[in-house]
Amino acid sequence: MKTFCGRANPTTGSMEWIEEGEDYDYHQEIARSRYADMLHDKDRNVKYYQGIRAAVSRVKERGEKAVVLDIGTGTGLLSMMAASAGADFCYAIEVFKPMANVAVKIVEKNGFSDKIKVINKHSTEVTVGPDGDMQCRANILVTELFDTELIGEGALPTYEHAHKYLVQEGCEAVPHRATVYVQLVESRRMWSWKKLFPVHVEAEDGEKILVPPSEMENCPGVSSVCDIQLNQMPSSDFSTLSDVVTMFSVDFSKPVQSASTYYRVQLEPVKSGKAQIVLSWWDIDMDPSGMINCTMAPYWVKPTSALQWRDHWMQCVYFLPREEPVLQGEKLYLTACRDEYSVWYNLQKAREGENKAGEEEHKADVCVESPVCRCRAHLLWNRPRFGELNDQDRTRQYIKSLRKILKTDSVCLCISDGSLLPVLAHYLGAKQVQCLQPSRIDLYHPYELWQAFFKANHLEDKIKIIEARPELLKPSHLEDKKISVLVGEPFFTTSLLPWHNLYFWYARTAVSTHLASNVTILPQSASLHMMIVEFQDLWRIRSPCGNCEGFDVQTMDDMIKDSLNFRESKEAEPHPLWEYPCKSLSDPQEVLTFDFTKTVPQHCLSTEGSVKLLRKGRSHGAVLWMEYHLAADISVSTGLMQLSNEKGNCEWNPHCKQAVYFFSSVIESEILTNPTAVTYSINFDTKTGEIAMDFKL
Ligand code: SAH
């Protein structure tokens, strides 16, 4: 059987459907899955084990047989814990076939085949009865179906169904309860992920201020969760306006309702400020008494010594529909609305002399509809992209460069998805400015967004939007003029890895016949940089686990390794490294350059070499990123921003994902005796726009 996978083609900038073998999809899913990360989460594992032991004991003390239902068994870990704790029988349900197969092998290898039945079904398909999947209803319900938002992986409907059909009334549940906490904060940095701030430009004829259209100002944004490693957000980047407040709890031992609802709490700000963001995380109590607690609370809420690093559960950032100035001590209501899979927040002020009736009235205005972007910008730009557009230092680099190259007779064409460059070029005096915004299914009508944007700034007749793909550009689009300045950030929404933005080079090549002989191209070139690093924690997501709480899970490690090696050459993967601290072990090195003043060559661009390791540490992998040379002496980096030389601490561009290539020593868990150099070979295939690489320690 064949499956079709949607993938962006970096040479055409558009989505293509590629036919892949049946195995491809699941290898991808396994290779990029969080199973390894979960198995390395010691805090989680220990607490589940404690909770399961306690639940089995309670059932046994009542003189009952302990029958466990483990929904989403994965490796079978929680069922094996239950069986070891003395459970009489476990039904281990797993919907993902390759995982269910692995669970069968792991259960067998650990000698639990007579106690654990692995069922490869979605829990809602499981039957109970003499001929059913389960002989009888279970009296212990064990699951780990939570994501960073708690309910995003469908925990609520799964529990709702399980209580109706699969477990006994009054069953024990591990975890017993989950509680969601919130804290109201002001943060220019995080608010810049949702809003476009006005852009100030010093033009020839005075200061211009570029403003977003009103639809964008009042847009509720999108409902997709913003989950981040909040522990990497320095306290100087936000200011807490409230104490930590309990928003809602779910008791998993009782029937659970998944239907949409809302929860409301009263808040009194501890400080006056602008309420913009709700930070949120949860904890789970593994037992009814709450003595066994596993929490995602960030560093300022709990001692750093108690922090367990994990990537499968992080913290959430919610954006209020609009910024609300609040005063210390005033009465506010914070509402969490949720449907089956997601949560969103609203803040309301209590009215003067409010009584019970007033409160009822408030409940009526609680918005129960999930946020839907009306302005299109939140569909075109993801949150890091908003942050990038709001980065004033970065904008200044572009302004400085444009100033150097623009002349009063410049005919300027911009190629980038949803870029402010055309407006900057216009303000800085280019005679004619146009931008290419081809309609693409993956771009959600950027044309309308740009029309609104230009209109809000009275630029609708100043900047022309050309709705054509670069290869279909005609002289008439350009009013029969040749382009004297071609600009791009470059940024394209379909890019996953840093070098995918080289689509700019392909587009530049496609419009060659329209370029004036003395054309200036910004950026004039790009370069690929590389550095060898030791990660503080990120290595765990690809590292084998071997033994987890006394259970042999190597079969799982082997499956992940197979999936990682499914393609002959391993691939680099994108990670936003500001969230994942690492130490540089080598100097950063420029490995390839791409000359945008020339067209894309027919032949591949490749390089080989070796990089010296300067610091002691474990070489986990190579990090790669692009730098763009905008004009003489002005470059922007999408990767390393700063390197402190003594310790090798790195500061990364906070708006971009970098490419991480994990060395096989991480995947094989090899211990290498201090290598002194790493040799590399890197090949940019100009036909596919992809980069293949290989490293040897
Ligand atoms: N219990 C394991 C794995 C947890 S990951 C552990 O704690 O290590 C969650 C797993 O649940 C995934 O493998 C996913 O495929 C599976 N899953 C999620 N919802 C499910 C459902 N309703 N029925 C069956 N499997 C489910």
PDB file of N, CA and C and ligand atoms in Angstrom, residues 35 38-39 44 70-75 77-78 93-96 99 121-123 144-145 153 158, ligand 1:
ATOM      1  N   TYR A  35       8.254   9.016  22.718  1.00  0.00           N
ATOM      2  CA  TYR A  35       8.331   7.847  23.598  1.00  0.00           C
ATOM      3  C   TYR A  35       9.623   7.818  24.396  1.00  0.00           C
ATOM      4  N   MET A  38       9.605  10.268  27.173  1.00  0.00           N
ATOM      5  CA  MET A  38       8.744   9.850  28.289  1.00  0.00           C
ATOM      6  C   MET A  38       9.449   8.807  29.140  1.00  0.00           C
ATOM      7  N   LEU A  39      10.154   7.877  28.457  1.00  0.00           N
ATOM      8  CA  LEU A  39      10.820   6.814  29.212  1.00  0.00           C
ATOM      9  C   LEU A  39      12.008   7.356  30.009  1.00  0.00           C
ATOM     10  N   ARG A  44       8.293  11.270  36.316  1.00  0.00           N
ATOM     11  CA  ARG A  44       7.007  10.730  35.883  1.00  0.00           C
ATOM     12  C   ARG A  44       6.922   9.238  36.186  1.00  0.00           C
ATOM     13  N   ASP A  70      -5.305  -0.234  31.114  1.00  0.00           N
ATOM     14  CA  ASP A  70      -4.234   0.733  30.816  1.00  0.00           C
ATOM     15  C   ASP A  70      -4.504   1.256  29.398  1.00  0.00           C
ATOM     16  N   ILE A  71      -5.034   2.456  29.314  1.00  0.00           N
ATOM     17  CA  ILE A  71      -5.373   2.999  27.979  1.00  0.00           C
ATOM     18  C   ILE A  71      -4.182   3.766  27.419  1.00  0.00           C
ATOM     19  N   GLY A  72      -3.723   3.355  26.249  1.00  0.00           N
ATOM     20  CA  GLY A  72      -2.560   3.978  25.621  1.00  0.00           C
ATOM     21  C   GLY A  72      -1.298   3.429  26.256  1.00  0.00           C
ATOM     22  N   THR A  73      -1.115   2.134  26.124  1.00  0.00           N
ATOM     23  CA  THR A  73      -0.047   1.468  26.889  1.00  0.00           C
ATOM     24  C   THR A  73       1.351   1.760  26.346  1.00  0.00           C
ATOM     25  N   GLY A  74       1.460   2.164  25.081  1.00  0.00           N
ATOM     26  CA  GLY A  74       2.790   2.449  24.518  1.00  0.00           C
ATOM     27  C   GLY A  74       3.665   1.225  24.597  1.00  0.00           C
ATOM     28  N   THR A  75       4.720   1.294  25.395  1.00  0.00           N
ATOM     29  CA  THR A  75       5.635   0.162  25.566  1.00  0.00           C
ATOM     30  C   THR A  75       5.066  -0.915  26.484  1.00  0.00           C
ATOM     31  N   LEU A  77       4.621  -0.163  29.650  1.00  0.00           N
ATOM     32  CA  LEU A  77       5.286   0.165  30.914  1.00  0.00           C
ATOM     33  C   LEU A  77       4.339   0.181  32.115  1.00  0.00           C
ATOM     34  N   LEU A  78       3.236   0.921  32.012  1.00  0.00           N
ATOM     35  CA  LEU A  78       2.378   1.086  33.177  1.00  0.00           C
ATOM     36  C   LEU A  78       1.678  -0.227  33.542  1.00  0.00           C
ATOM     37  N   ILE A  93      -4.313  -1.298  26.284  1.00  0.00           N
ATOM     38  CA  ILE A  93      -4.904  -0.887  25.008  1.00  0.00           C
ATOM     39  C   ILE A  93      -3.951   0.062  24.293  1.00  0.00           C
ATOM     40  N   GLU A  94      -3.693  -0.205  23.024  1.00  0.00           N
ATOM     41  CA  GLU A  94      -2.843   0.703  22.253  1.00  0.00           C
ATOM     42  C   GLU A  94      -3.350   0.765  20.816  1.00  0.00           C
ATOM     43  N   VAL A  95      -3.663   1.965  20.378  1.00  0.00           N
ATOM     44  CA  VAL A  95      -4.258   2.132  19.052  1.00  0.00           C
ATOM     45  C   VAL A  95      -3.222   2.095  17.921  1.00  0.00           C
ATOM     46  N   PHE A  96      -1.988   2.503  18.204  1.00  0.00           N
ATOM     47  CA  PHE A  96      -0.954   2.628  17.174  1.00  0.00           C
ATOM     48  C   PHE A  96      -0.299   1.257  16.982  1.00  0.00           C
ATOM     49  N   MET A  99       3.328   0.286  17.820  1.00  0.00           N
ATOM     50  CA  MET A  99       3.558   0.324  19.271  1.00  0.00           C
ATOM     51  C   MET A  99       2.949  -0.891  19.941  1.00  0.00           C
ATOM     52  N   LYS A 121      -6.306  -1.617  19.686  1.00  0.00           N
ATOM     53  CA  LYS A 121      -7.562  -0.940  19.319  1.00  0.00           C
ATOM     54  C   LYS A 121      -7.565   0.442  19.943  1.00  0.00           C
ATOM     55  N   HIS A 122      -8.417   1.281  19.424  1.00  0.00           N
ATOM     56  CA  HIS A 122      -8.709   2.521  20.132  1.00  0.00           C
ATOM     57  C   HIS A 122      -9.616   2.134  21.287  1.00  0.00           C
ATOM     58  N   SER A 123      -9.460   2.771  22.421  1.00  0.00           N
ATOM     59  CA  SER A 123     -10.218   2.340  23.605  1.00  0.00           C
ATOM     60  C   SER A 123     -11.726   2.361  23.373  1.00  0.00           C
ATOM     61  N   GLU A 144      -1.925   7.468  30.543  1.00  0.00           N
ATOM     62  CA  GLU A 144      -1.027   8.612  30.404  1.00  0.00           C
ATOM     63  C   GLU A 144      -1.328   9.158  29.019  1.00  0.00           C
ATOM     64  N   LEU A 145      -2.390   9.946  28.966  1.00  0.00           N
ATOM     65  CA  LEU A 145      -2.913  10.430  27.681  1.00  0.00           C
ATOM     66  C   LEU A 145      -2.838  11.939  27.622  1.00  0.00           C
ATOM     67  N   GLU A 153      -4.679  15.657  23.672  1.00  0.00           N
ATOM     68  CA  GLU A 153      -4.591  14.348  23.012  1.00  0.00           C
ATOM     69  C   GLU A 153      -5.864  13.541  23.195  1.00  0.00           C
ATOM     70  N   THR A 158     -11.829  10.096  25.976  1.00  0.00           N
ATOM     71  CA  THR A 158     -11.395   8.729  26.276  1.00  0.00           C
ATOM     72  C   THR A 158     -11.852   8.325  27.685  1.00  0.00           C
TER      73      THR A 158
HETATM   74  N1  SAH B   1       1.519   4.451  28.716  1.00  0.00           N
HETATM   75  C1  SAH B   1       2.793   4.656  28.061  1.00  0.00           C
HETATM   76  C2  SAH B   1       2.675   5.442  26.778  1.00  0.00           C
HETATM   77  C3  SAH B   1       1.952   6.763  26.875  1.00  0.00           C
HETATM   78  S1  SAH B   1       1.858   7.636  25.339  1.00  0.00           S
HETATM   79  C4  SAH B   1       3.756   5.289  29.018  1.00  0.00           C
HETATM   80  O1  SAH B   1       3.277   5.892  29.975  1.00  0.00           O
HETATM   81  O2  SAH B   1       4.968   5.233  28.829  1.00  0.00           O
HETATM   82  C5  SAH B   1       0.181   7.520  24.949  1.00  0.00           C
HETATM   83  C6  SAH B   1      -0.173   6.347  24.041  1.00  0.00           C
HETATM   84  O3  SAH B   1      -1.575   6.232  24.041  1.00  0.00           O
HETATM   85  C7  SAH B   1       0.228   6.499  22.608  1.00  0.00           C
HETATM   86  O4  SAH B   1       0.942   5.359  22.237  1.00  0.00           O
HETATM   87  C8  SAH B   1      -1.102   6.580  21.828  1.00  0.00           C
HETATM   88  O5  SAH B   1      -1.020   5.912  20.579  1.00  0.00           O
HETATM   89  C9  SAH B   1      -2.046   5.865  22.750  1.00  0.00           C
HETATM   90  N2  SAH B   1      -3.476   6.273  22.780  1.00  0.00           N
HETATM   91  C10 SAH B   1      -3.946   7.525  22.964  1.00  0.00           C
HETATM   92  N3  SAH B   1      -5.296   7.519  23.071  1.00  0.00           N
HETATM   93  C11 SAH B   1      -5.682   6.234  22.967  1.00  0.00           C
HETATM   94  C12 SAH B   1      -6.954   5.591  23.029  1.00  0.00           C
HETATM   95  N4  SAH B   1      -8.069   6.273  23.259  1.00  0.00           N
HETATM   96  N5  SAH B   1      -6.980   4.247  22.854  1.00  0.00           N
HETATM   97  C13 SAH B   1      -5.845   3.545  22.664  1.00  0.00           C
HETATM   98  N6  SAH B   1      -4.612   4.107  22.611  1.00  0.00           N
HETATM   99  C14 SAH B   1      -4.530   5.428  22.773  1.00  0.00           C
END
